[in-house]
Coordinates of C-alpha atoms in Angstrom, one line a residue:
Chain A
X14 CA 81.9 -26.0 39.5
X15 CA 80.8 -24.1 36.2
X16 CA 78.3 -21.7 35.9
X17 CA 78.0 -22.8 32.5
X18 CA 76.7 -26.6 32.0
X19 CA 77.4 -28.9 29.1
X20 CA 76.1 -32.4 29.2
X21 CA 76.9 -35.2 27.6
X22 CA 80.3 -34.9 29.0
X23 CA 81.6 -37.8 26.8
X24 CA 79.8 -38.9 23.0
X25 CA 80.9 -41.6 21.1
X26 CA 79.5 -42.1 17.7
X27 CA 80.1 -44.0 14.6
X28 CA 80.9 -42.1 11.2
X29 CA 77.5 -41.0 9.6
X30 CA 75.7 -40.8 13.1
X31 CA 74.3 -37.6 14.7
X32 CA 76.3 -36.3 17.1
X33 CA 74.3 -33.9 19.7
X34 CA 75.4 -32.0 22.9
X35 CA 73.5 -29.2 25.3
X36 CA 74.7 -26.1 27.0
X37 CA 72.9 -24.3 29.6
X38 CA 75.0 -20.8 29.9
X39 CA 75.2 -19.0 32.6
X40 CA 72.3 -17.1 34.1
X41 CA 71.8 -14.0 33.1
X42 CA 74.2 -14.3 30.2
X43 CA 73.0 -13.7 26.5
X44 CA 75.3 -14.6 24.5
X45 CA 76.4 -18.2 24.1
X46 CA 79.5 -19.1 22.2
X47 CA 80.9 -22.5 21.1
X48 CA 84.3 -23.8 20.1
X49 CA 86.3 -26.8 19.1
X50 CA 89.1 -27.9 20.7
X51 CA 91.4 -30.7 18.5
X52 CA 94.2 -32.6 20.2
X53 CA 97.3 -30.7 19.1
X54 CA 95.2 -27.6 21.4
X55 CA 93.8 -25.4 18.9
X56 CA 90.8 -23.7 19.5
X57 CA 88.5 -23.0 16.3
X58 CA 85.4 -21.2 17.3
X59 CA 82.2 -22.4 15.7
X60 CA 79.2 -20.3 16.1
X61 CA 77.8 -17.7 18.5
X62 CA 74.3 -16.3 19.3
X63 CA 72.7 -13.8 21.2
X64 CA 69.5 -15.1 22.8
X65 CA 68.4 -17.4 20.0
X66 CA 69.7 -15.5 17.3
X67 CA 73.0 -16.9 15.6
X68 CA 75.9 -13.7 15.3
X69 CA 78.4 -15.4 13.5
X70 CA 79.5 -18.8 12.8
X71 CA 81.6 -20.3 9.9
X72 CA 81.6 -22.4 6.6
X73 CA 81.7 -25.5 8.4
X74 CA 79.2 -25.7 11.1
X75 CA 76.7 -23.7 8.7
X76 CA 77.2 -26.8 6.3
X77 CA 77.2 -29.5 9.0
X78 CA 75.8 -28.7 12.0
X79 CA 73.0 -27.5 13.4
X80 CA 72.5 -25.6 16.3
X81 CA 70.3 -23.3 18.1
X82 CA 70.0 -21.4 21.6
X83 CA 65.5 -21.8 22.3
X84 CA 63.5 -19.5 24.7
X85 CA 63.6 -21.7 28.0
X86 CA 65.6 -24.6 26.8
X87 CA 69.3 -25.4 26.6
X88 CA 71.4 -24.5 23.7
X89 CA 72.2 -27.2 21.1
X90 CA 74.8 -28.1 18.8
X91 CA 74.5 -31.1 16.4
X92 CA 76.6 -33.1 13.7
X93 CA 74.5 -34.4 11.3
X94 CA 76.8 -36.4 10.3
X95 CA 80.0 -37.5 12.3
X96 CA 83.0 -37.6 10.5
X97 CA 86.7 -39.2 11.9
X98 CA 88.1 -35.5 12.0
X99 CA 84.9 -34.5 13.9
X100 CA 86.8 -36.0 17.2
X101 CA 87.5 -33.1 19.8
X102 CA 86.7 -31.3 22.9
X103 CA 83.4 -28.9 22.4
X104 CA 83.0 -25.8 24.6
X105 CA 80.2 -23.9 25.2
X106 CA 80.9 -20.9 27.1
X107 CA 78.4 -17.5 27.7
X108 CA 79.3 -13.9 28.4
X109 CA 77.2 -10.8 29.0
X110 CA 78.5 -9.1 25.8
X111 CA 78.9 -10.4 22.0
X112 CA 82.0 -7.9 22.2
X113 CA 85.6 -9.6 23.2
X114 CA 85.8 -7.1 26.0
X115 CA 83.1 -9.3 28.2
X116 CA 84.8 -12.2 29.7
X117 CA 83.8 -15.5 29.3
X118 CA 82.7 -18.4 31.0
X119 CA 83.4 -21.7 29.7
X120 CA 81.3 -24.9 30.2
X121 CA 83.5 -28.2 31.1
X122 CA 83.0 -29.2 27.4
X123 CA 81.6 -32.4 26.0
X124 CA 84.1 -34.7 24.5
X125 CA 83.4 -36.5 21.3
X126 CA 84.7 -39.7 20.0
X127 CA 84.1 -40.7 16.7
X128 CA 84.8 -44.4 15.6
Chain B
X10 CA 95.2 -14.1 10.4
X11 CA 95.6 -12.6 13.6
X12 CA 97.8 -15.1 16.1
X13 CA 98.1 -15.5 19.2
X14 CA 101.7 -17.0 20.1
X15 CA 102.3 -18.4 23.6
X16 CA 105.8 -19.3 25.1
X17 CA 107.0 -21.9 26.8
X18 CA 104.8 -24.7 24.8
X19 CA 105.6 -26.6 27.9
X20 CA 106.8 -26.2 31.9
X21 CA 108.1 -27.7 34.5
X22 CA 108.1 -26.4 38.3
X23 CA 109.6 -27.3 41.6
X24 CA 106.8 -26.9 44.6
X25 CA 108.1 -23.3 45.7
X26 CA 109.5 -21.5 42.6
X27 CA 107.9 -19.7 40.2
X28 CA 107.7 -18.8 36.5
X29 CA 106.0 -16.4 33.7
X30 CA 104.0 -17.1 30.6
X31 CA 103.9 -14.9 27.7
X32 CA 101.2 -14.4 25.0
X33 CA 102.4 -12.3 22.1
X34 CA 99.3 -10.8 20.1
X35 CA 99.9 -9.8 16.1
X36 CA 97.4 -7.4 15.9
X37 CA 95.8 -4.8 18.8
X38 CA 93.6 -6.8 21.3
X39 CA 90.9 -5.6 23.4
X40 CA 91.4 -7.4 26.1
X41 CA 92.6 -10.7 27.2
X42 CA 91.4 -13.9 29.6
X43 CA 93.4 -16.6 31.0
X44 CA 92.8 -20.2 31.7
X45 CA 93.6 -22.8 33.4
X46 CA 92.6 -26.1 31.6
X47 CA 92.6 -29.1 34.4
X48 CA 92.7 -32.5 33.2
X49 CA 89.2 -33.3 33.0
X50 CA 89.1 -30.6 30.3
X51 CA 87.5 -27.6 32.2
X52 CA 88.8 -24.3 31.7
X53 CA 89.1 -22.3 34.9
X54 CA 88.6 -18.5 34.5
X55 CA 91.9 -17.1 36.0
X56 CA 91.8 -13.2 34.8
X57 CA 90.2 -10.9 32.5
X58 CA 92.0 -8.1 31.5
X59 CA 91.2 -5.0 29.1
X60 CA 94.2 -3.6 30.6
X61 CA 96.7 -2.9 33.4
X62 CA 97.3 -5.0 36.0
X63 CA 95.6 -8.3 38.1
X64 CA 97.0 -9.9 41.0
X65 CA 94.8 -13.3 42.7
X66 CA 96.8 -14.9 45.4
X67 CA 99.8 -16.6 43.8
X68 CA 99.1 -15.3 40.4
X69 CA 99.7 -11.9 38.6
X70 CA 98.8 -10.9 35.3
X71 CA 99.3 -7.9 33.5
X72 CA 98.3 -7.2 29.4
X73 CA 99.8 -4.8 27.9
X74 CA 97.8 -3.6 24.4
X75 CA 100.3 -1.1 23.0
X76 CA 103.2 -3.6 22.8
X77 CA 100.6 -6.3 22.1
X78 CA 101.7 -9.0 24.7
X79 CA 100.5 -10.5 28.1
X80 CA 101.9 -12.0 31.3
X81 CA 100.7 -14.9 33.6
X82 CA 103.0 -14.8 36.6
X83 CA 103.2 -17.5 38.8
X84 CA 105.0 -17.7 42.1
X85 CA 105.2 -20.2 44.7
X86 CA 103.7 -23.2 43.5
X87 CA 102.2 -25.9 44.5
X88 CA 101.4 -29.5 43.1
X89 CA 97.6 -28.4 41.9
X90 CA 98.6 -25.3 39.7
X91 CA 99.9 -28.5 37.0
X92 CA 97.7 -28.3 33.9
X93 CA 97.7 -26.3 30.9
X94 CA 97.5 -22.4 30.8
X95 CA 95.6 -21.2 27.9
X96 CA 95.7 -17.0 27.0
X97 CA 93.3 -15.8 24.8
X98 CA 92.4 -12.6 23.5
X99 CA 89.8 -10.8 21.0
X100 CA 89.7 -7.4 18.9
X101 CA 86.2 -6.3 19.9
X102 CA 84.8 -6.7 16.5
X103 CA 83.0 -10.1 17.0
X104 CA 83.1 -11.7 20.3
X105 CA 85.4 -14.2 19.6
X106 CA 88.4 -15.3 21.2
X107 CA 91.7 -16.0 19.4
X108 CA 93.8 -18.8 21.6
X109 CA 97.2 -19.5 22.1
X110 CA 98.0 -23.0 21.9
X111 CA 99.0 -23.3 25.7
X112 CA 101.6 -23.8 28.0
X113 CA 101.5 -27.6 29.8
X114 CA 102.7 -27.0 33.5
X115 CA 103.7 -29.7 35.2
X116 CA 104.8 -28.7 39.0
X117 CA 106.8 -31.6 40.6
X118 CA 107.7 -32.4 44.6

């Protein structure tokens, strides 16, 4: 079983529609990390934080998602609005280090269907 | 961009033998991890390596940063080693990971 803990683990929304899932990382573990996984297997990673400040994330979840990591409460990451090509496997995983020489651990992921 | 290219795309096993996977990195890597994605999605930690050498009952890896490539070694296996083997590998500027695009194992009777 994961350290790392990502519920819903399936989400099916209409286009338009909010689409939110959670992530508890890891105890001890800082740094959060999140990625999308399409069906062809490509990975695009998304957004990262360190305690509940965002590191880095990219053009398209800083236009269309929102997400955050709170004292005490699971991270989040939300579609505000739900789009066909929105349809994937999310990750959330954690690691001790923002640095890619800390490994990771990965959540089971949270698969979203968008009809 | 930096790339990540994994060989074979896909695998297939008799119960018993064995094989390697291959993750070619364009540009100097830190370190590397490797996966095991089952079919419920969940990617298993399987090794982390900044460098050298890793050996965990049935599987080896090694990474290799000068030549810019990394080996998942498999011997001996067995029906629940079927999945798909993910490498994945980051400079140490940002924290994030760079994947291959996997290798589907499929290990038959």
């Amino acid at each position: 079983n994961s350290k790392v803990i990502q519920t819903p683990r399936y989400l099916v929304k209409g286009q338009g529609q909010k689409a939110k899932m959670r992530c508890i990382p890891e105890k001890g573990h800082p740094v959060v990390f999140w990625y999308q996984q399409n069906k062809n297997n490509e990975f695009k990673f998304l957004i990262n934080f360190q305690n509940q400040e965002v590191l880095q994330q990219i053009d398209m979840t800083e236009k269309r998602f929102s997400a955050e990591c709170p004292s005490n409460s699971p991270c989040s990451l939300e579609i505000q609005s739900s789009e066909a090509g929105d349809s994937a496997l999310y990750l959330c995983a954690s690691s001790l280090s923002p640095r890619a020489n800390s490994d990771y651990t990965f959540g089971s992921g949270t698969r979203l269907l968008v009809i | 961009g930096d790339q990540v290219e994994q060989s074979p795309s896909a695998l297939s096993l008799h119960e018993g033998t064995g094989s390697a996977l291959r993750c070619n990195f364009t540009t100097t890597m830190r370190a590397v991890q490797w996966f095991q994605q089952n079919s419920r999605g969940s990617l298993i930690n399987l090794f982390y390596l900044a460098s050298g050498t890793k050996e965990n009952g049935r599987l080896k890896s090694t990474f290799n940063s000068k030549e810019s490539y990394s080996t998942l070694h498999i011997r001996d296996a067995q029906l629940e080693d079927s999945g798909t083997y993910f490498c994945a590998a980051g400079t140490g500027n940002t924290g994030k990971l760079i994947f291959g695009l996997g290798t589907t194992l499929q290990v038959q009777p």
